[in-house]
mmCIF file of C-alpha atoms in Angstrom:
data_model
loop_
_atom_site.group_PDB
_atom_site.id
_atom_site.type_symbol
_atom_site.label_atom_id
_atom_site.label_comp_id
_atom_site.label_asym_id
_atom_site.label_seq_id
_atom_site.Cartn_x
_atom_site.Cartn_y
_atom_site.Cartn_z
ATOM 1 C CA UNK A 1 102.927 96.008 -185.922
ATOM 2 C CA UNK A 2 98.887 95.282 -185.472
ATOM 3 C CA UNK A 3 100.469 91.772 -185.187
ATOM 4 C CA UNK A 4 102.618 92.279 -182.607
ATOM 5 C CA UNK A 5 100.592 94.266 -180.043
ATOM 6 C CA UNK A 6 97.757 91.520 -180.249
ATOM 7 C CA UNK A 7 100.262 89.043 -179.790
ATOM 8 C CA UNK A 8 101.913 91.220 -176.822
ATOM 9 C CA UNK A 9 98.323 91.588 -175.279
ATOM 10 C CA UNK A 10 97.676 88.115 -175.632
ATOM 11 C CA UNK A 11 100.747 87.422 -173.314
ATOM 12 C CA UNK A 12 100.010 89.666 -171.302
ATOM 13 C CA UNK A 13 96.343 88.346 -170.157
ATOM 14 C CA UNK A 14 98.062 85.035 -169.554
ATOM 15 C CA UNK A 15 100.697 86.503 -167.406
ATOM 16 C CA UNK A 16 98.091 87.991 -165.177
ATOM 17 C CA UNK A 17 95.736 85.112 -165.225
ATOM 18 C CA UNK A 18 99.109 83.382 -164.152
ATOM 19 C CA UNK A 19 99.657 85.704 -161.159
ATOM 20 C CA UNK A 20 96.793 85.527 -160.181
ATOM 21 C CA UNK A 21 95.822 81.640 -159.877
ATOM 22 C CA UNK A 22 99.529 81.530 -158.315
ATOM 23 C CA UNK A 23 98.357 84.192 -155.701
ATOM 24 C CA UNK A 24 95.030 82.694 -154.675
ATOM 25 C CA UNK A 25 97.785 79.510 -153.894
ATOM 26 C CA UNK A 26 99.722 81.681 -151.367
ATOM 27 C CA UNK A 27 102.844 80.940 -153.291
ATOM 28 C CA UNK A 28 106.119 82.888 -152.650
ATOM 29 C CA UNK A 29 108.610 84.259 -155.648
ATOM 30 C CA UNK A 30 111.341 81.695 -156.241
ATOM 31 C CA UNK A 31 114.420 82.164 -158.596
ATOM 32 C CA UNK A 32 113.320 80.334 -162.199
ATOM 33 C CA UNK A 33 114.704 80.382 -165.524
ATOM 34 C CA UNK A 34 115.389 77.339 -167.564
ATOM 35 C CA UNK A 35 113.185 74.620 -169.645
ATOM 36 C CA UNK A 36 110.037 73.454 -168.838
ATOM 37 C CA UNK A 37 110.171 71.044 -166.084
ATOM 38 C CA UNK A 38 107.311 68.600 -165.144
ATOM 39 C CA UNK A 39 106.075 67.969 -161.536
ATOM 40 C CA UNK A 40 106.494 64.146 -160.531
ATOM 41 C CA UNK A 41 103.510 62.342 -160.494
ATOM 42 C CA UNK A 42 101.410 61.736 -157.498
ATOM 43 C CA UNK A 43 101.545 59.214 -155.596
ATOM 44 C CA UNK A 44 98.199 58.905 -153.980
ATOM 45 C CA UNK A 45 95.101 57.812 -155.863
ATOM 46 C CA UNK A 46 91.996 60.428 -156.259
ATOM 47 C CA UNK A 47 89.963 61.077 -153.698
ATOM 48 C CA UNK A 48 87.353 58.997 -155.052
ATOM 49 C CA UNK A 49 89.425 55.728 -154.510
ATOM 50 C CA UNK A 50 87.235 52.864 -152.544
ATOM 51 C CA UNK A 51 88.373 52.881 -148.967
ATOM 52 C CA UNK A 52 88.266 49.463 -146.810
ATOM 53 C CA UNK A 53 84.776 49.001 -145.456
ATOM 54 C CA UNK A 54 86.410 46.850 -142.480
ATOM 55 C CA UNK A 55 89.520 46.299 -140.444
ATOM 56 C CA UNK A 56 90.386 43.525 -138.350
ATOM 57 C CA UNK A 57 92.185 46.009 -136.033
ATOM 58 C CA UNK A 58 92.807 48.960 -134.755
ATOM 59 C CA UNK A 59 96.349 49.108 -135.552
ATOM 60 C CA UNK A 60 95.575 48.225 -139.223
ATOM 61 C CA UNK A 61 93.270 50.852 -139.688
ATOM 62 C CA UNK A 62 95.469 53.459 -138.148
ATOM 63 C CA UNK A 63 98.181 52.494 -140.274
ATOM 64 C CA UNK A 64 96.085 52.293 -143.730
ATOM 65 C CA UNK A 65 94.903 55.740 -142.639
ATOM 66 C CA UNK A 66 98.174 57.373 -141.706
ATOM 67 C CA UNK A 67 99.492 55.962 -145.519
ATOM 68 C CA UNK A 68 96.108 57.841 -146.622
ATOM 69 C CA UNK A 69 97.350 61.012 -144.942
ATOM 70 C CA UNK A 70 101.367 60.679 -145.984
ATOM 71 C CA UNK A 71 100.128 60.599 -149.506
ATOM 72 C CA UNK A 72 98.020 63.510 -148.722
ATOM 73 C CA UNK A 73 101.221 65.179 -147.129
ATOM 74 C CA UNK A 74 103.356 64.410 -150.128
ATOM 75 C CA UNK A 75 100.273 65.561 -152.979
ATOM 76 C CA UNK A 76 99.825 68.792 -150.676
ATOM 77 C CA UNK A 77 103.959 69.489 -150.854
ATOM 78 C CA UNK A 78 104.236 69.211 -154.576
ATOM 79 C CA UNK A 79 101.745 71.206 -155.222
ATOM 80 C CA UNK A 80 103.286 73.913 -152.930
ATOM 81 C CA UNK A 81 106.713 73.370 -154.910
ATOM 82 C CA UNK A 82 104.885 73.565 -158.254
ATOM 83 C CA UNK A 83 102.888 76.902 -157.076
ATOM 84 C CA UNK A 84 106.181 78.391 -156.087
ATOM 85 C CA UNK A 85 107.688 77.559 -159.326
ATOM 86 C CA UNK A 86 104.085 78.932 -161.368
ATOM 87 C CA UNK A 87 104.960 82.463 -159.558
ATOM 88 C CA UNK A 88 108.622 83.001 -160.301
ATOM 89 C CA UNK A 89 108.252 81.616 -163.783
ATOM 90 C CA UNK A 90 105.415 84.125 -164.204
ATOM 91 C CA UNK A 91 107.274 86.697 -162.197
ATOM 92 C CA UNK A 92 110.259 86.367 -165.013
ATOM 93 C CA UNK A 93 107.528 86.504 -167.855
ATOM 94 C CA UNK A 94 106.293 89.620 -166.651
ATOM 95 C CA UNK A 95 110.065 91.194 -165.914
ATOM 96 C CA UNK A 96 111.084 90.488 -169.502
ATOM 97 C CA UNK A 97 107.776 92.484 -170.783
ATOM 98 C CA UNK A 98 107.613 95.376 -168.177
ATOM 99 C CA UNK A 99 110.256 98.038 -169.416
ATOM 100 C CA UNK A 100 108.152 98.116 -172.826
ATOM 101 C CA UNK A 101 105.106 97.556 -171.426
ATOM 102 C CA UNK A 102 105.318 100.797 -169.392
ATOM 103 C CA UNK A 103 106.266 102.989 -172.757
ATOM 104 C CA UNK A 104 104.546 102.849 -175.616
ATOM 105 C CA UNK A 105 102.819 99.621 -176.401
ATOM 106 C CA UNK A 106 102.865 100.393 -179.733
ATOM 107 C CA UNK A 107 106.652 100.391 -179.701
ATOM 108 C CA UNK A 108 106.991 96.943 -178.592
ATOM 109 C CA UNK A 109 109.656 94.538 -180.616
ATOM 110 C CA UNK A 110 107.943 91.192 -182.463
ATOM 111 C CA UNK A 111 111.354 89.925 -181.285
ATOM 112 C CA UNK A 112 111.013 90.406 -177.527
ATOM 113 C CA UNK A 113 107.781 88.622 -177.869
ATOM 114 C CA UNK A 114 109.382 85.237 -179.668
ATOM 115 C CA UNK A 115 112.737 85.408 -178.496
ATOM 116 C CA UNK A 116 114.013 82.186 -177.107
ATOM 117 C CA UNK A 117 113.938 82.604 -172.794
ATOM 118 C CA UNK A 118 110.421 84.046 -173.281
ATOM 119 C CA UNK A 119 109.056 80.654 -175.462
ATOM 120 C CA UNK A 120 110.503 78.874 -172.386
ATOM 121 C CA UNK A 121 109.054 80.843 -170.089
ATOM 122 C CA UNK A 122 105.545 80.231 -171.914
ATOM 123 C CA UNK A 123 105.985 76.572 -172.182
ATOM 124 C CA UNK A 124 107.156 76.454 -168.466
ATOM 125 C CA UNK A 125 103.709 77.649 -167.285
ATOM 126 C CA UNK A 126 101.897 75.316 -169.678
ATOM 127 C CA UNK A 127 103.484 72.500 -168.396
ATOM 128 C CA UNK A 128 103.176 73.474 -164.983
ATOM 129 C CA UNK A 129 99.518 74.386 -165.687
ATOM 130 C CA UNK A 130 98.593 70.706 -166.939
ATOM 131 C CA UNK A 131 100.581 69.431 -163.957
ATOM 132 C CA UNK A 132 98.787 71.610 -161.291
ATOM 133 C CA UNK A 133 95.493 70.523 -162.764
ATOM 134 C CA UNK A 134 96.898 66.572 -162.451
ATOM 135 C CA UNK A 135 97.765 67.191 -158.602
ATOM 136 C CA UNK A 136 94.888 68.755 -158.064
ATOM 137 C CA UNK A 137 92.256 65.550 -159.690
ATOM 138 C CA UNK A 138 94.802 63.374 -157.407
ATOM 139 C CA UNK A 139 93.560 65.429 -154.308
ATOM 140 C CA UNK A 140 96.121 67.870 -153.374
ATOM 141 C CA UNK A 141 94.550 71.159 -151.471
ATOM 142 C CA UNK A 142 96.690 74.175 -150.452
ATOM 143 C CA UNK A 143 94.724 74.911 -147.172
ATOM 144 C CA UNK A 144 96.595 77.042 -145.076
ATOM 145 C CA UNK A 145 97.130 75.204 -141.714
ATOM 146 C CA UNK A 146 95.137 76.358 -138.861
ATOM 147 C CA UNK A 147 94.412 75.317 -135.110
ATOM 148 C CA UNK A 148 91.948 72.605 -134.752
ATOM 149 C CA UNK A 149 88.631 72.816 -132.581
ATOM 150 C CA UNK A 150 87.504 70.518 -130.149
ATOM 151 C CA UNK A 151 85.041 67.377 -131.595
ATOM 152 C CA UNK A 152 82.796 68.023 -128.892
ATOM 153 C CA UNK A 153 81.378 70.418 -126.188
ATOM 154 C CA UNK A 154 81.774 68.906 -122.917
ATOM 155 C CA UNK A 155 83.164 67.605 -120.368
ATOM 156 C CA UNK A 156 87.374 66.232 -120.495
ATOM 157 C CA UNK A 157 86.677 63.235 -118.437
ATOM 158 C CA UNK A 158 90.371 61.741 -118.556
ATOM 159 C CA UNK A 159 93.094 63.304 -120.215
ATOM 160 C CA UNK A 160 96.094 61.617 -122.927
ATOM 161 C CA UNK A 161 98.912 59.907 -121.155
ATOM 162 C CA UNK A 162 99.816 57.911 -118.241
ATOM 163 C CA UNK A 163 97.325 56.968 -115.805
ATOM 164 C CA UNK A 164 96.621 55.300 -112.587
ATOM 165 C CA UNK A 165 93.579 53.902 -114.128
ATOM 166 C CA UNK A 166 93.639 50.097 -114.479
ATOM 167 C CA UNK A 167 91.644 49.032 -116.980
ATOM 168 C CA UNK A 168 93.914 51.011 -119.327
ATOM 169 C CA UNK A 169 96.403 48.826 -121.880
ATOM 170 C CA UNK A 170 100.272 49.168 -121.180
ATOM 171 C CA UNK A 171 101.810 51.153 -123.502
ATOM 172 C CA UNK A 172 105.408 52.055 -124.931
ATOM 173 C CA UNK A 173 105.684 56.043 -126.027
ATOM 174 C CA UNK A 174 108.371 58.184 -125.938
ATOM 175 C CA UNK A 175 110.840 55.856 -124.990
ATOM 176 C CA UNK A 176 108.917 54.606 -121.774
ATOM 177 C CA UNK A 177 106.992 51.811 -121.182
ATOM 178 C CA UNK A 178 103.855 52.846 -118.897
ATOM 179 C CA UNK A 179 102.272 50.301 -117.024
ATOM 180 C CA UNK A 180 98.353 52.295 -118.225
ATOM 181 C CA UNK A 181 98.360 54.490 -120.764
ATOM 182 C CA UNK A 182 95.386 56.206 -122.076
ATOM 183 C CA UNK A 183 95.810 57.093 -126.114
ATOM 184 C CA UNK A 184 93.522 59.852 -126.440
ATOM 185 C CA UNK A 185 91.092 62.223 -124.912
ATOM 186 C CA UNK A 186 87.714 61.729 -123.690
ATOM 187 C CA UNK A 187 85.178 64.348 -123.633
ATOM 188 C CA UNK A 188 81.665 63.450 -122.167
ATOM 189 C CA UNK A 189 78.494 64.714 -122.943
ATOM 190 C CA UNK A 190 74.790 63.380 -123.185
ATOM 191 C CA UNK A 191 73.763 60.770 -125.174
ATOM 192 C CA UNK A 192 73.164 61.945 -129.140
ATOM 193 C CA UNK A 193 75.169 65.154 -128.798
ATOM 194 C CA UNK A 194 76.653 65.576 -132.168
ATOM 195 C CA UNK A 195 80.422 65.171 -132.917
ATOM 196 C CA UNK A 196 82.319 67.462 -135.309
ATOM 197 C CA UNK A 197 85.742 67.369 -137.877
ATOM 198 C CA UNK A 198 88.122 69.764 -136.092
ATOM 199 C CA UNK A 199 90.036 70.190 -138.888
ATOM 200 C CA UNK A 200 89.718 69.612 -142.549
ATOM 201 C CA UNK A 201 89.993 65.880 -144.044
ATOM 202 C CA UNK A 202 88.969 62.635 -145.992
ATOM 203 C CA UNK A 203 87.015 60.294 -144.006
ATOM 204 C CA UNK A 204 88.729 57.011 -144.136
ATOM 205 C CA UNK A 205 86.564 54.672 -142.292
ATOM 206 C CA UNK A 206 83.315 54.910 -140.697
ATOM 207 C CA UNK A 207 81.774 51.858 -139.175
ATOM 208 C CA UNK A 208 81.719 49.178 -136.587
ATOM 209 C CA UNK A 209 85.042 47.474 -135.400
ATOM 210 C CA UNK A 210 85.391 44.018 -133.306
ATOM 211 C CA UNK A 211 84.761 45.487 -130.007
ATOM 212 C CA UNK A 212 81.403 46.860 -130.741
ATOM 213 C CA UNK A 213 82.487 50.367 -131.056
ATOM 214 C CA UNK A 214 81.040 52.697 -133.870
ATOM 215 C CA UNK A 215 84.254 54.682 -135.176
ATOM 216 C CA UNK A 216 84.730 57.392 -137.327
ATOM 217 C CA UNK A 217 88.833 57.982 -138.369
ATOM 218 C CA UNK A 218 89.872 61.275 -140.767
ATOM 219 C CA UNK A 219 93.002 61.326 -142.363
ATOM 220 C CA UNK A 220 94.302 65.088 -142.212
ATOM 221 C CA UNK A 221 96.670 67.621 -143.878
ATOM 222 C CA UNK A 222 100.282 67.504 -142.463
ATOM 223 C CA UNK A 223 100.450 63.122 -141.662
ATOM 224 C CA UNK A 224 97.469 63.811 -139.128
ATOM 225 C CA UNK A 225 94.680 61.410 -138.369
ATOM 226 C CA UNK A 226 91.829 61.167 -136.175
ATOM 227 C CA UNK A 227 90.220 58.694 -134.533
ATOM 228 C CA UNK A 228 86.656 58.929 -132.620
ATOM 229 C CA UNK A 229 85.008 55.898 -130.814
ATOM 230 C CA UNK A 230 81.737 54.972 -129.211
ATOM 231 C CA UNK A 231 80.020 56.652 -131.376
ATOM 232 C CA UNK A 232 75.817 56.091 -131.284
ATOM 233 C CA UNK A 233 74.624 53.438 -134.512
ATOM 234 C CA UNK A 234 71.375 53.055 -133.248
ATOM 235 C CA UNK A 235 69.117 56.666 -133.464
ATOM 236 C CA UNK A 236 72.328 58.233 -135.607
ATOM 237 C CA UNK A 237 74.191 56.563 -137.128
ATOM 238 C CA UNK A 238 77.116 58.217 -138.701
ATOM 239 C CA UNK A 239 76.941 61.303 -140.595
ATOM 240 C CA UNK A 240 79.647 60.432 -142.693
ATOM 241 C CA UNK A 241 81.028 57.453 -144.799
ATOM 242 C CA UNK A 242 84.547 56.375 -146.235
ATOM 243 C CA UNK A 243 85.754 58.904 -149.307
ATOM 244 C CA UNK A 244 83.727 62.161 -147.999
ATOM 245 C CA UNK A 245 85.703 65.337 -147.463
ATOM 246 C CA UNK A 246 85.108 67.158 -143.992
ATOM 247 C CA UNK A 247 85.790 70.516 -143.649
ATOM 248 C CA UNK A 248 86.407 71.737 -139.315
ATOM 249 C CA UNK A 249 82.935 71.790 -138.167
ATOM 250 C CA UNK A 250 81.265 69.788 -139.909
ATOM 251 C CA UNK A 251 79.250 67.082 -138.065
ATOM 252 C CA UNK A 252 80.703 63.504 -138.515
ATOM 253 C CA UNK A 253 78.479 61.959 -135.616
ATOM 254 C CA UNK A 254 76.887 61.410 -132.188
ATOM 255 C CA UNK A 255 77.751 60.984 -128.981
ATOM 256 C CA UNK A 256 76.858 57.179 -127.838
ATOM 257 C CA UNK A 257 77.472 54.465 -125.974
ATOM 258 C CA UNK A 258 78.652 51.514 -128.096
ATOM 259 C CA UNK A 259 81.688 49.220 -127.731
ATOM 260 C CA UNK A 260 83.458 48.926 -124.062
ATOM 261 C CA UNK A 261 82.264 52.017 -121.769
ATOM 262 C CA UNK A 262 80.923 53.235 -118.995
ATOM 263 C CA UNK A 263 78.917 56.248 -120.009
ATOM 264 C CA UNK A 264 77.989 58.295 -123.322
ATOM 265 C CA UNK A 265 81.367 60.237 -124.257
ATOM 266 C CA UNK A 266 83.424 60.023 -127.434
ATOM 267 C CA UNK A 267 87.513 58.522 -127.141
ATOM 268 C CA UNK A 268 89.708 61.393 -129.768
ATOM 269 C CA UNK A 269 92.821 59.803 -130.305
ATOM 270 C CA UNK A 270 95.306 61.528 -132.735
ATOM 271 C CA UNK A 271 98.537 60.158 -134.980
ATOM 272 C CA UNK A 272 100.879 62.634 -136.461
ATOM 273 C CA UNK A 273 103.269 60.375 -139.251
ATOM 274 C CA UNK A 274 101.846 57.140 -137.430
ATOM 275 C CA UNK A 275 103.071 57.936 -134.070
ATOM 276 C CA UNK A 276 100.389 59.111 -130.772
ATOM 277 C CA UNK A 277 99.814 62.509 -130.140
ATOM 278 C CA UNK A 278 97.757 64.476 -127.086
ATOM 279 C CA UNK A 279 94.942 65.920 -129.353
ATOM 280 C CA UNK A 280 94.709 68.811 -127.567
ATOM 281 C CA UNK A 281 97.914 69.865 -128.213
ATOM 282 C CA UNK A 282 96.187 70.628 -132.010
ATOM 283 C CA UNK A 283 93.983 72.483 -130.629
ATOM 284 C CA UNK A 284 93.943 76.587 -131.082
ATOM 285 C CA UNK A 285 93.187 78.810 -127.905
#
């Protein structure tokens, strides 16, 4: 009977220690009951993989990046199913257990302890265990999703979209072709200002392209990357390199006044799944 208890109390510690992992996740109860069942393997590398240090193009490093950030998407969503799966299967453990637990611990059967569903219960958070831990080395995160913060206090000095401006590029979105079409947001401010992460990311590039301009591009939860040019190189350089992870508000830069522009400001363009977005749209009141 000794026996019994200590193996009941064992279970029951890793029930809890279950619950509670599965609750610092935010997961929700789901229906579970059946044999262990293993999470597919990741598909993006670790977050320590060795990023490009150049790119011939702009649309080659926005499509490398937004591949970065559909892994991330993917890592992040099985890692949500598995945490789901961690709390019902846990949930079930502790359902099985409670009617005896709440009499007389003493009383407990040896056979309720080794009976066949709860084995497979316990082997179904093992696995899951070892395959959380897996996701997790790969670089999945369960952050909660949250409105993003401007880059940069100052001034909006031209907004996303059409424009009469001419020295914009024609451009194809939503369906229309627009004769000038400016792909992001620019927000001025004096020279050396410094530049944050609005939201939380890996930084995917951060150097000098063709055109002279110092960038800095994030790839976010949710398919989301960022992109901000004419950054300074000279007095400060980049804060940041290719492979770091950026929480929102940390500083990625400087305001500064390389590649093709008039005055010190930075250019925030943002892709959601590889297509344009207005950035501001992301961003929380």
């Amino acid at each position: 009977m000794r026996s019994a208890c200590a193996r009941l109390r064992a279970l029951l510690v890793a029930v809890a220690v279950a619950l509670c992992v599965n609750g610092l996740l935010g997961a929700a109860p789901a229906a579970a009951d059946g044999g262990p069942k293993a999470t597919p393997a990741p598909r993006a590398a670790p977050i320590s993989r060795s990023y490009p240090r150049s790119f011939s193009t702009y649309d080659g490093l926005v499509e490398y990046a937004s591949k970065v950030a559909e892994d991330q998407q993917t890592l992040n969503h099985q890692l949500a199913d598995l945490a789901q799966r961690e709390h019902a299967t846990a949930t079930a453990l502790a359902a099985v257990l409670a009617p005896e637990v709440r009499h007389r611990l003493a009383d407990v059967d040896a056979d309720l302890i080794d009976s066949p569903r709860t084995a497979r219960l316990r082997s179904q958070l093992a696995v899951d265990a070892a395959a959380r831990q897996e996701l997790v080395v790969s670089g999945a995160t369960a952050r909660a999703v949250e409105p993003w913060k401007l880059p940069l206090e100052g001034e909006i000095t031209q907004g996303f979209g059409p424009t009469s401006a001419f020295f914009e590029p024609p451009l194809a979105y939503g369906g229309t072709v627009y004769a000038h079409f400016h792909a992001g947001t620019d927000i001025a401010a004096s020279w050396g200002s410094p530049i944050y992460a609005p939201a939380a990311g890996t930084v995917i590039f951060a150097g000098t392209m063709g055109d002279g301009a110092e960038v800095v591009v994030i790839a976010h939860d949710s398919g989301l990357v960022s992109m901000y040019a004419h950054l300074d190189n000279f007095a400060h350089p980049p804060t940041v390199s290719a492979g770091d992870t950026v929480q929102a508000g940390d500083q990625i830069g400087n305001v500064g006044l390389t590649g093709i522009t008039t005055g010190p400001h930075v250019h925030w363009a943002v892709w959601r799944d590889g297509e344009l977005i207005d950035p501001l749209s992301l961003v929380g009141g």
